[in-house]
Coordinates of C-alpha atoms in Angstrom, one line a residue:
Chain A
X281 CA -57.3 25.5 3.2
X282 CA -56.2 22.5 4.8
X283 CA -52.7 20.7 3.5
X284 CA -50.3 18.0 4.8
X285 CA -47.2 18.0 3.2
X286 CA -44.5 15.0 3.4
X287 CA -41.5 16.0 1.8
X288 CA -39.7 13.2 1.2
X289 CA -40.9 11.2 -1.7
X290 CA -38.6 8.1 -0.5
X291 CA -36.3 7.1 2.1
X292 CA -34.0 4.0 2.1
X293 CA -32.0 2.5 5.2
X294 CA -30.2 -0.3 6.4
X295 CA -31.8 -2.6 8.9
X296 CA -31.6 -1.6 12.8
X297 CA -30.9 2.1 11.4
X298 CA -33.4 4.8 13.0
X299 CA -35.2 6.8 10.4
X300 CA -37.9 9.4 10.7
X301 CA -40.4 10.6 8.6
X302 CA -41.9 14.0 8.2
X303 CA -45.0 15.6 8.2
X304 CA -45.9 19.3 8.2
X305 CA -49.3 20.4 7.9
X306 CA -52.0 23.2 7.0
X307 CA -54.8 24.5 9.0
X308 CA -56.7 27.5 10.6
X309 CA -58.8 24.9 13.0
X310 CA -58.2 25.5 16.5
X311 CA -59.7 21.4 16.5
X312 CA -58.1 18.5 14.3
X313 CA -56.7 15.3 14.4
X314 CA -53.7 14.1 13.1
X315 CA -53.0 10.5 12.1
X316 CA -50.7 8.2 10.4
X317 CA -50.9 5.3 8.6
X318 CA -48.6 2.5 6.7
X319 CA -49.2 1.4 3.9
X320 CA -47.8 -1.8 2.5
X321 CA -47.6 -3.5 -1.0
X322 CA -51.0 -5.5 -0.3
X323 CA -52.5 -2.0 -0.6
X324 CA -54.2 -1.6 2.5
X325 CA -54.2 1.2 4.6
X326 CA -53.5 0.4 8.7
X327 CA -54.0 3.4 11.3
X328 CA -51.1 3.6 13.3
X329 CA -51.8 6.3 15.7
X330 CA -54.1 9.6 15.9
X331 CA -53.4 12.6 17.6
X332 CA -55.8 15.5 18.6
X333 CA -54.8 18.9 18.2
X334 CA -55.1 19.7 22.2
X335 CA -53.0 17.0 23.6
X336 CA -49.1 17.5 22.3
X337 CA -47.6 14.9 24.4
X338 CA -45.1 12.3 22.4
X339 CA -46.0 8.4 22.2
X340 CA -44.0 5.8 22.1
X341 CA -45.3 2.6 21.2
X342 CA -42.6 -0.3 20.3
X343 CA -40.2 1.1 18.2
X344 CA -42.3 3.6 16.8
X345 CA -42.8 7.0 18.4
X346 CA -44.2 10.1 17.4
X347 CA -43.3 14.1 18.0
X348 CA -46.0 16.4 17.3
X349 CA -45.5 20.2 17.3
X350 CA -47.9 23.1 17.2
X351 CA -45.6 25.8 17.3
X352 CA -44.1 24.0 13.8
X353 CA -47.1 22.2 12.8
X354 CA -45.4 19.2 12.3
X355 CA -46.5 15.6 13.4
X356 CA -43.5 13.6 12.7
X357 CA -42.9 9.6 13.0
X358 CA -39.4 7.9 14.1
X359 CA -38.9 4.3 13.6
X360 CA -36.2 2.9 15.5
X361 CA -34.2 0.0 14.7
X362 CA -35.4 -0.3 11.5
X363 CA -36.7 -3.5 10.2
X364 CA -37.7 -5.1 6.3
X365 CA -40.8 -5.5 7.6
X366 CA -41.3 -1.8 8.1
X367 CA -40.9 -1.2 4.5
X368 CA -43.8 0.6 3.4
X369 CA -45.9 4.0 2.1
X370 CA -46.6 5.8 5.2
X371 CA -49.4 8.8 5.0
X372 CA -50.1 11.3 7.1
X373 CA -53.6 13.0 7.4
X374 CA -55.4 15.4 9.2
X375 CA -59.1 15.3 9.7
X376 CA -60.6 19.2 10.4
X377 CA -63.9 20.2 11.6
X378 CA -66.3 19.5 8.8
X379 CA -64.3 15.4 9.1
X380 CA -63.0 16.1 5.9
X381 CA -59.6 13.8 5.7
X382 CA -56.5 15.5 3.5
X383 CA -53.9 13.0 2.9
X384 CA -50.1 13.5 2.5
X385 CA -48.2 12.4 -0.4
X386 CA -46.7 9.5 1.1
X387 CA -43.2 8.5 2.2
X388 CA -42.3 5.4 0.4
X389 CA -39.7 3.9 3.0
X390 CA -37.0 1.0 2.2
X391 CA -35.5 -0.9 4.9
X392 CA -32.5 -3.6 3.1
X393 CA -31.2 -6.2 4.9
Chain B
X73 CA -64.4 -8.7 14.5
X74 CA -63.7 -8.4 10.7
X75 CA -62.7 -5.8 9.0
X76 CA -63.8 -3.6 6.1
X77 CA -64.1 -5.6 3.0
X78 CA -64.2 -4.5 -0.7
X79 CA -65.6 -6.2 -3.7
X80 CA -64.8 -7.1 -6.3
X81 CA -60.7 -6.3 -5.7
X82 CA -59.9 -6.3 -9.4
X83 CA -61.8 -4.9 -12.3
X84 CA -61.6 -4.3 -15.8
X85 CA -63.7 -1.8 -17.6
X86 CA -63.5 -0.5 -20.9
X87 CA -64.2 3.5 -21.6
X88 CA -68.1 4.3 -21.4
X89 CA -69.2 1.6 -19.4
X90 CA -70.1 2.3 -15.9
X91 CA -69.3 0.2 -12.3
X92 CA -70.5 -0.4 -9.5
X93 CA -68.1 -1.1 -6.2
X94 CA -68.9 -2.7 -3.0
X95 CA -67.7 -1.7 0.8
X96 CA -69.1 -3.6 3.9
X97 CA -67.9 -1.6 6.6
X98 CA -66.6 -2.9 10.4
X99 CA -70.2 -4.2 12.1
X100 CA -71.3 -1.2 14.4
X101 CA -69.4 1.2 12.4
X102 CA -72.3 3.7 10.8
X103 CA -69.8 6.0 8.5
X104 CA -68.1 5.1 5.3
X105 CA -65.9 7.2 3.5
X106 CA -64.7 6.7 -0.2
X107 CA -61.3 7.6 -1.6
X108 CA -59.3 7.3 -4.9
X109 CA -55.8 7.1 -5.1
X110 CA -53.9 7.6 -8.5
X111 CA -50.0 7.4 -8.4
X112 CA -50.4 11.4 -9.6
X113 CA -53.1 12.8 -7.4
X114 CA -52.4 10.2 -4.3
X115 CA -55.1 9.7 -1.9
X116 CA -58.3 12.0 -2.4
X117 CA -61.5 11.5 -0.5
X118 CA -64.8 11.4 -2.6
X119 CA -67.5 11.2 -0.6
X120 CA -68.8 10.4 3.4
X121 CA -72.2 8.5 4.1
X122 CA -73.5 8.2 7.2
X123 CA -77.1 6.7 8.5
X124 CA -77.5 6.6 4.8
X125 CA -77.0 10.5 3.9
X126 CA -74.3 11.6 2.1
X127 CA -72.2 14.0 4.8
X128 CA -69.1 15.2 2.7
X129 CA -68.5 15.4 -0.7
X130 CA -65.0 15.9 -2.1
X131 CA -64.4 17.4 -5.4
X132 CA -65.0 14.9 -8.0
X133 CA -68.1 15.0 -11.3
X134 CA -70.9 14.1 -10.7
X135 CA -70.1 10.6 -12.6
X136 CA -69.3 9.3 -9.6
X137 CA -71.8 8.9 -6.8
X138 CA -72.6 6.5 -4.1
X139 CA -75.0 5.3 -1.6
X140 CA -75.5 3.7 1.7
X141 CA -77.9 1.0 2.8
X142 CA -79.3 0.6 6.1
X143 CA -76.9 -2.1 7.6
X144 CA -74.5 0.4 6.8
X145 CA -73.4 -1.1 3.5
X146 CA -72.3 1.3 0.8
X147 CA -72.0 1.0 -2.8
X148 CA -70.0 3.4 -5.2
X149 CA -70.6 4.0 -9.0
X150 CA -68.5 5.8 -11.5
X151 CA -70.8 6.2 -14.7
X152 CA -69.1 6.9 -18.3
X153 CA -65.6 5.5 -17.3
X154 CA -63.0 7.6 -18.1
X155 CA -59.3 6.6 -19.0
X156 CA -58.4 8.3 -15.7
X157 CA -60.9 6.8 -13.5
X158 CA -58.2 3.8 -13.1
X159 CA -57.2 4.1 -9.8
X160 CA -56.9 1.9 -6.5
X161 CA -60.4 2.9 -4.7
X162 CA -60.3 2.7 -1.0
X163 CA -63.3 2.5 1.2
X164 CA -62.9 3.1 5.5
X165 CA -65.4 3.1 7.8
X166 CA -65.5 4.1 11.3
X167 CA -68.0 4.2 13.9
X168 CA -69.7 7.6 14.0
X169 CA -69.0 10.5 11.8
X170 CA -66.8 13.0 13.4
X171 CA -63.7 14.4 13.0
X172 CA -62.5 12.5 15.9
X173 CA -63.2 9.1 14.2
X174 CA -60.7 6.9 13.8
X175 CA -61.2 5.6 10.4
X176 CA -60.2 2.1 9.2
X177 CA -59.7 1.1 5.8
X178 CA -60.5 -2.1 3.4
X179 CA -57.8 -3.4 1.3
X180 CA -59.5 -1.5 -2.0
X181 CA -60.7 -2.3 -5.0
X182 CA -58.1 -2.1 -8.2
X183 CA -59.7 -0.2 -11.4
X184 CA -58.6 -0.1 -14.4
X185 CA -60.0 1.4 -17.7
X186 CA -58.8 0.4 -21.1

């Protein structure tokens, strides 16, 4: 069965403080996406970045970047430099071969002046 | 190009009744997905349609059921409201159905049963 897990439930930093958020996930496909999206108070969800499951390269994009490990099955998101505007839920999901989408739990992060 | 919208965003219903939400997805996208997320359960997909066929179903009674149109509109309904049918309901859309498919979601329509 197919499970993304996100471990921490809430995170709070300081402004310009790196922080990143984990993701470890479930699957027997040898195909699936990964993806992550934020979340803010509004209520809307906005894709952030996908991933498939061939192409383990890192992105950076701004000052948010994204390590993605097979060998740990973990697809985990580092914001750098932190700012309030980051505050946010962010998900992470994986899509499998029948484009079913499982959702983490959410990471709730906090960014304080 | 607009997004995904939802209507209405806010609803009131009272236990028994039945409701009917809206999504008009991204123009040239042919998918929508529906989700429900509850503060307990979090984000949980309900259903897929896509060229007006239901693809994927999630795991939810059959009280709830939806359907597409043929410009791609698609309409959910929840019959015989339950006190835990309250919940934030999310539509996305994206452009073909696929694993691959980025999809892209509305800003959601906010249920709650009394």
């Amino acid at each position: 069965a197919q499970k993304v897990t996100q471990a921490q439930t809430e995170i709070s930093v300081v402004e310009k403080e790196d922080v990143t958020l984990d993701c470890v996930y479930e699957t027997r496909d040898t195909t699936y996406y990964l993806f992550w999206y934020k979340q803010p108070p509004s209520g809307e969800l906005v894709f952030l970045i996908r991933r498939n499951s061939f192409d383990e390269q890192n992105e950076i994009s701004g000052r948010y970047s994204w390590n993605f490990q097979k060998s740990t099955s973990s697809f985990n998101f580092t914001i750098t430099a932190s700012q309030v505007v980051d505050s946010a839920v962010y998900f992470c999901a994986l899509s499998d071969n029948f484009n079913k989408f499982y959702f983490g739990s959410g990471t709730k992060l906090n960014v304080k002046p | 190009k607009a997004g995904v919208t939802q209507t209405p965003r806010y609803l009131i219903k009272t236990r028994g009744q039945q409701v009917t939400l809206s999504c008009s997805p991204i123009s040239g996208h042919r998918s929508v997905s529906w989700y429900q997320q509850t503060p307990g359960q979090g984000l949980q997909f309900l259903f897929e349609y896509f060229s007006e066929t239901q693809r994927n179903k999630g795991n939810f009674p059959g009280r709830f059921s939806g359907r597409q149109f043929s410009n791609s509109r698609s309409e959910m309904n929840v019959s015989t409201l339950e006190l835990g049918d309250s919940a934030l309901y999310l539509c996305a859309s994206s452009q073909t159905s696929g694993s691959q498919e980025t999809q892209y979601f509305g800003p959601g329509t906010r249920l709650l049963v009394l």
